[in-house]
mmCIF file of N, CA, C and O in Angstrom:
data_model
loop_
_atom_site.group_PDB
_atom_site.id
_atom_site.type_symbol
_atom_site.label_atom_id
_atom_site.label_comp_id
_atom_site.label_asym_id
_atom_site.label_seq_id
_atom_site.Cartn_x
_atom_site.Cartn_y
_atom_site.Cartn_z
ATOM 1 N N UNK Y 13 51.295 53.936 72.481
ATOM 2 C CA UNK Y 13 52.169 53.106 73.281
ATOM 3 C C UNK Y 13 52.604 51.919 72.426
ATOM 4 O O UNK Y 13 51.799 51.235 71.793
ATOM 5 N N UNK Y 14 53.643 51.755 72.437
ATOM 6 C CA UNK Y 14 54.223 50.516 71.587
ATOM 7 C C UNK Y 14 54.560 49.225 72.364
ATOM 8 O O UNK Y 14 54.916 49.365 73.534
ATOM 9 N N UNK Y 15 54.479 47.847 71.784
ATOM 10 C CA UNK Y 15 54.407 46.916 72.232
ATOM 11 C C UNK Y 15 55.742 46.100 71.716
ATOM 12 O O UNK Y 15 56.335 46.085 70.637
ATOM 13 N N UNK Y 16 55.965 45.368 73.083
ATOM 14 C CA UNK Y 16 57.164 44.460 72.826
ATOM 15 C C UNK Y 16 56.850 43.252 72.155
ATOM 16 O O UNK Y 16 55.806 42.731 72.549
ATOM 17 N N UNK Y 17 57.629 42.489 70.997
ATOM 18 C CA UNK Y 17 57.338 41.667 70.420
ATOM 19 C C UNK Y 17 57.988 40.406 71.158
ATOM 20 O O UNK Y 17 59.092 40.343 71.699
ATOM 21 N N UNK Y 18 57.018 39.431 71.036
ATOM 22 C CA UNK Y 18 57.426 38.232 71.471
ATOM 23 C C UNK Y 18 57.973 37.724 70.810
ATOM 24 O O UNK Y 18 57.298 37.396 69.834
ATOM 25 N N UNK Y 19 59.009 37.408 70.767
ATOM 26 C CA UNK Y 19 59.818 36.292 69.750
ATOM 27 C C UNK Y 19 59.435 34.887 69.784
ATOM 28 O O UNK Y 19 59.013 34.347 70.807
ATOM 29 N N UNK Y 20 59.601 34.224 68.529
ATOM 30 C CA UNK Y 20 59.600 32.443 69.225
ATOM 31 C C UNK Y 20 60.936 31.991 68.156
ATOM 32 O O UNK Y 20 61.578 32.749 67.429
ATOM 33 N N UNK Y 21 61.085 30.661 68.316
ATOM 34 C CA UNK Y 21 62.725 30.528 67.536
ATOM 35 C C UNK Y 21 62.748 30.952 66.686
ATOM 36 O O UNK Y 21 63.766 31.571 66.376
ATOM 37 N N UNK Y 22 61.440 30.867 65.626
ATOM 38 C CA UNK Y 22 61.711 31.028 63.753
ATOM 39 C C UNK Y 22 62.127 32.331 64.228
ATOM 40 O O UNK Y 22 63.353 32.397 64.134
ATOM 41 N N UNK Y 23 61.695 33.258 64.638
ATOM 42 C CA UNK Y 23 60.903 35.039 64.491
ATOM 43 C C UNK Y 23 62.744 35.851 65.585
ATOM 44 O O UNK Y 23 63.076 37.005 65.312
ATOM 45 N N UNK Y 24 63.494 35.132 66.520
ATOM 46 C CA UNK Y 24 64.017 35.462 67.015
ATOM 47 C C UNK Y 24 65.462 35.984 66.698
ATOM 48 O O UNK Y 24 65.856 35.614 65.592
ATOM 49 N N UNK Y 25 66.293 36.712 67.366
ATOM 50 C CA UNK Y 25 67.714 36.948 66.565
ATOM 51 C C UNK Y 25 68.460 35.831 66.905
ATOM 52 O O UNK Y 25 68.324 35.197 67.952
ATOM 53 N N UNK Y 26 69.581 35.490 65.644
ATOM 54 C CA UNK Y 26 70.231 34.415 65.868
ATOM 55 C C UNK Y 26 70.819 34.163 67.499
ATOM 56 O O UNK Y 26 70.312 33.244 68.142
ATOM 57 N N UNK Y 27 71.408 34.628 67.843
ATOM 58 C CA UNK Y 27 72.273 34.681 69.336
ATOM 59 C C UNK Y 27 70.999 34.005 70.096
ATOM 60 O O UNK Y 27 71.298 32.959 70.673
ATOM 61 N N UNK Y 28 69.630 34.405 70.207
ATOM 62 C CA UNK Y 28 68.671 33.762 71.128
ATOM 63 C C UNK Y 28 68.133 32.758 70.654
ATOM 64 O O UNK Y 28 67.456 32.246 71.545
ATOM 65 N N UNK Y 29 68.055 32.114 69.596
ATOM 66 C CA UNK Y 29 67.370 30.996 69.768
ATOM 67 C C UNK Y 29 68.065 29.875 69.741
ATOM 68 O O UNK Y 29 67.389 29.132 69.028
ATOM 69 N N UNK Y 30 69.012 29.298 70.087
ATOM 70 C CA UNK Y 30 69.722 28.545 71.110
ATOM 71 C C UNK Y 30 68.659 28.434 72.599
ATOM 72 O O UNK Y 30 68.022 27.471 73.026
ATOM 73 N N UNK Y 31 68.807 29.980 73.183
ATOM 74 C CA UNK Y 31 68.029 29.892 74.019
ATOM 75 C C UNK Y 31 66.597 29.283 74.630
ATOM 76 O O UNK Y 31 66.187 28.510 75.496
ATOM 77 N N UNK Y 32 66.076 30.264 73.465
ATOM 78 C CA UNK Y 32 64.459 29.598 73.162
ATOM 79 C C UNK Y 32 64.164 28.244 72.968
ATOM 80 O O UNK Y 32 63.350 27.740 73.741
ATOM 81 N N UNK Y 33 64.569 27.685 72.254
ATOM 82 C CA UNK Y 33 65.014 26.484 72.038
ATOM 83 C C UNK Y 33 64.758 25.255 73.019
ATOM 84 O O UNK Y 33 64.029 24.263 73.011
ATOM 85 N N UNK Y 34 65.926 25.929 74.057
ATOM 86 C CA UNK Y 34 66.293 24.868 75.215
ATOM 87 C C UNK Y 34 65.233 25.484 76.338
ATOM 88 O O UNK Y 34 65.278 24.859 77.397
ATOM 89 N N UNK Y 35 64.533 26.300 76.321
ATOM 90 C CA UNK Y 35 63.337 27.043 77.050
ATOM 91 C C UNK Y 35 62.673 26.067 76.740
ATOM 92 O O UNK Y 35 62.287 25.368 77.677
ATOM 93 N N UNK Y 36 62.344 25.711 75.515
ATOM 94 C CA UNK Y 36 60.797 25.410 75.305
ATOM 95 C C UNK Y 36 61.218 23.482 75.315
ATOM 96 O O UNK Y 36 60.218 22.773 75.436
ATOM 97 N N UNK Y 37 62.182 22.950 75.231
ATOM 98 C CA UNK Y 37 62.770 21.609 75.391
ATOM 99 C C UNK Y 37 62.516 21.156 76.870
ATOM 100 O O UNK Y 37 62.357 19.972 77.166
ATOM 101 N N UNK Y 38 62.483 22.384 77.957
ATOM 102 C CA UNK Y 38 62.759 22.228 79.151
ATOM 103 C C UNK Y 38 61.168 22.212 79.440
ATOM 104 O O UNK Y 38 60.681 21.132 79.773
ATOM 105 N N UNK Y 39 60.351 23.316 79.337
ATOM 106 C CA UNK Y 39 58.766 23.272 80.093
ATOM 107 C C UNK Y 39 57.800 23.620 78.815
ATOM 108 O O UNK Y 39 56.843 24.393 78.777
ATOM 109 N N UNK Y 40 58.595 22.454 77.346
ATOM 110 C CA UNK Y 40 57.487 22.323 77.038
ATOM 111 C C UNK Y 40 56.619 23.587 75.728
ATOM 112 O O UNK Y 40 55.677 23.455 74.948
ATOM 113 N N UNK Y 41 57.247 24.359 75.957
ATOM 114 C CA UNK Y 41 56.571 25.944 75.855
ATOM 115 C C UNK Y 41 57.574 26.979 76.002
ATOM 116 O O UNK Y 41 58.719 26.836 76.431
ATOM 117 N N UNK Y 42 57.111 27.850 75.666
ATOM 118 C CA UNK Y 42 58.286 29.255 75.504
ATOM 119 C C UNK Y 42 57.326 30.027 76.306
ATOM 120 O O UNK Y 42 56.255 30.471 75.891
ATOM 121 N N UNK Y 43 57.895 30.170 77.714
ATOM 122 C CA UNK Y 43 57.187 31.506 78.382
ATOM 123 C C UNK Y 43 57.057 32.994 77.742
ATOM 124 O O UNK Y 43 58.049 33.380 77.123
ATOM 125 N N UNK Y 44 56.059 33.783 77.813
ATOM 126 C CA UNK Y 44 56.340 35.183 77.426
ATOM 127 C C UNK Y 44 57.492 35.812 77.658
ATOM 128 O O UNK Y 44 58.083 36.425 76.769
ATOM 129 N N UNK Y 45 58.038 35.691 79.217
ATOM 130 C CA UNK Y 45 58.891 36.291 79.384
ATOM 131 C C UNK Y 45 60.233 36.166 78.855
ATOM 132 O O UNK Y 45 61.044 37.091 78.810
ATOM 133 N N UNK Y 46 60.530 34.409 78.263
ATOM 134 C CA UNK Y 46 61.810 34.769 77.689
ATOM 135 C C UNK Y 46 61.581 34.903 76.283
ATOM 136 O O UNK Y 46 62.563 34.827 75.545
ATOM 137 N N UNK Y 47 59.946 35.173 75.571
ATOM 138 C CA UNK Y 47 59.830 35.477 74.120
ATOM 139 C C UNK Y 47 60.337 37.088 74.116
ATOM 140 O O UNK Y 47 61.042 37.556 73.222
ATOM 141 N N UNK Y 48 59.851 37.842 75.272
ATOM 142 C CA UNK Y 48 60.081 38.905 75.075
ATOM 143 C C UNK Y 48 61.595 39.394 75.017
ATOM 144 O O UNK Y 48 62.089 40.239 74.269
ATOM 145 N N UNK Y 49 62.363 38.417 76.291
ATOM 146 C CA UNK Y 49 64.108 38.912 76.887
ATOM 147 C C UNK Y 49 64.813 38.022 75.434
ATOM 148 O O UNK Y 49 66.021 37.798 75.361
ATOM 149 N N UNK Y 50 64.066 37.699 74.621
ATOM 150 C CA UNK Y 50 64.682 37.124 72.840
ATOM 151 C C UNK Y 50 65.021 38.130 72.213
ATOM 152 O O UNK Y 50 65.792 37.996 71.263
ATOM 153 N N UNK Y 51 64.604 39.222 72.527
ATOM 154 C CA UNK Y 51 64.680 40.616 71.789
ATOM 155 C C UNK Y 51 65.919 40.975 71.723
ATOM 156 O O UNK Y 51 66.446 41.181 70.630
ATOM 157 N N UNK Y 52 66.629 41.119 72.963
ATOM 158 C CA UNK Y 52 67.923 41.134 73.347
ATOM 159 C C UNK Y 52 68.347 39.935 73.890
ATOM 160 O O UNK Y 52 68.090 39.402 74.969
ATOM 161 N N UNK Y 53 69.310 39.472 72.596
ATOM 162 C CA UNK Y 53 70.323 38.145 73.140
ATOM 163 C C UNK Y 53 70.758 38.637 74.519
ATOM 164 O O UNK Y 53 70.126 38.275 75.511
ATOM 165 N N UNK Y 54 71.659 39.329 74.604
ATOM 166 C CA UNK Y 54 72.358 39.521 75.617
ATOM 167 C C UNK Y 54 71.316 39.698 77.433
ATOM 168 O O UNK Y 54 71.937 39.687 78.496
ATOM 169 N N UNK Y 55 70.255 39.795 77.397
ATOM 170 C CA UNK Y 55 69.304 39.827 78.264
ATOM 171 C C UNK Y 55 69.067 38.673 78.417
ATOM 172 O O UNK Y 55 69.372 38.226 79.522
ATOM 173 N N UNK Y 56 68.476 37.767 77.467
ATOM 174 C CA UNK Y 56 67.685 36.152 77.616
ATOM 175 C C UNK Y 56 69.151 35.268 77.513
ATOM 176 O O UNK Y 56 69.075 34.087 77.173
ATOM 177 N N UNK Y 57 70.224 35.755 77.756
ATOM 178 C CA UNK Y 57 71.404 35.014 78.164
ATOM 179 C C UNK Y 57 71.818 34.903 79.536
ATOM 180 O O UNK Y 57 72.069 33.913 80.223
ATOM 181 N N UNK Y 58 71.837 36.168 79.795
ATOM 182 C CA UNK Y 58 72.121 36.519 81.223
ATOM 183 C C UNK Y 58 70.939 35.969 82.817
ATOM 184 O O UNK Y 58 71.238 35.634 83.963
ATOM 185 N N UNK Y 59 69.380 36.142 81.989
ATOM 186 C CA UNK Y 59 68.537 36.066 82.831
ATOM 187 C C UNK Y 59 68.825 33.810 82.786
ATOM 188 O O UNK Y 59 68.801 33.092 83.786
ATOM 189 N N UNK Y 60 68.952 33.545 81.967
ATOM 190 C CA UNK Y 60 69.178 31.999 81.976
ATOM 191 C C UNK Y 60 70.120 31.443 82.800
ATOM 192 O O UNK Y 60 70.086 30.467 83.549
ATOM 193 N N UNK Y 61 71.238 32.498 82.438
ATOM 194 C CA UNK Y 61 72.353 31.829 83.045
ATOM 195 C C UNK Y 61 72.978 32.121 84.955
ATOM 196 O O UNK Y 61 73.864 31.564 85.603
ATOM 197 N N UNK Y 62 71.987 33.253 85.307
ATOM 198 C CA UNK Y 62 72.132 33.618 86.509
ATOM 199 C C UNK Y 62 70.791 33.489 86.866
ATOM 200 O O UNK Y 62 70.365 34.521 87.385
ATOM 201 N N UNK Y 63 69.908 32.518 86.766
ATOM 202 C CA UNK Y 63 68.775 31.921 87.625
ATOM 203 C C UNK Y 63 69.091 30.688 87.572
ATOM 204 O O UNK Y 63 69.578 30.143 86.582
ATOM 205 N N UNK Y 64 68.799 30.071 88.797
ATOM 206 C CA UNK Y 64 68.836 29.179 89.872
ATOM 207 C C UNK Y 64 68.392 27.889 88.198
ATOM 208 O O UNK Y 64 68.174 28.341 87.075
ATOM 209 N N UNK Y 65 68.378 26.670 88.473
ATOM 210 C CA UNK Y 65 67.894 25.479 87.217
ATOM 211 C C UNK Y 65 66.792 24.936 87.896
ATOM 212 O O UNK Y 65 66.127 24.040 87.377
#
């Protein structure tokens, strides 16, 4: 079984760490869940931008 890699800014693709970034500016910390949705920019964009602030 293979495992999803957590990203953090250094380790992430360019397009997400913008994201990560302002994740971890906001609470501090980079939750798993958006180390993992780092994998795919287009995922840890979407889940940011269509949840509630």
């Amino acid at each position: 079984m293979s495992r999803l890699t957590i990203q953090t800014p250094e380790t992430a693709p360019e397009a997400s760490k913008p994201y990560l970034e302002a994740s971890q500016a906001r609470n501090g910390f980079i939750p798993n869940l958006m180390g993992v949705l780092a994998n795919a920019p287009t995922a840890v964009e979407m889940y940011l931008t269509s949840s509630p602030a």
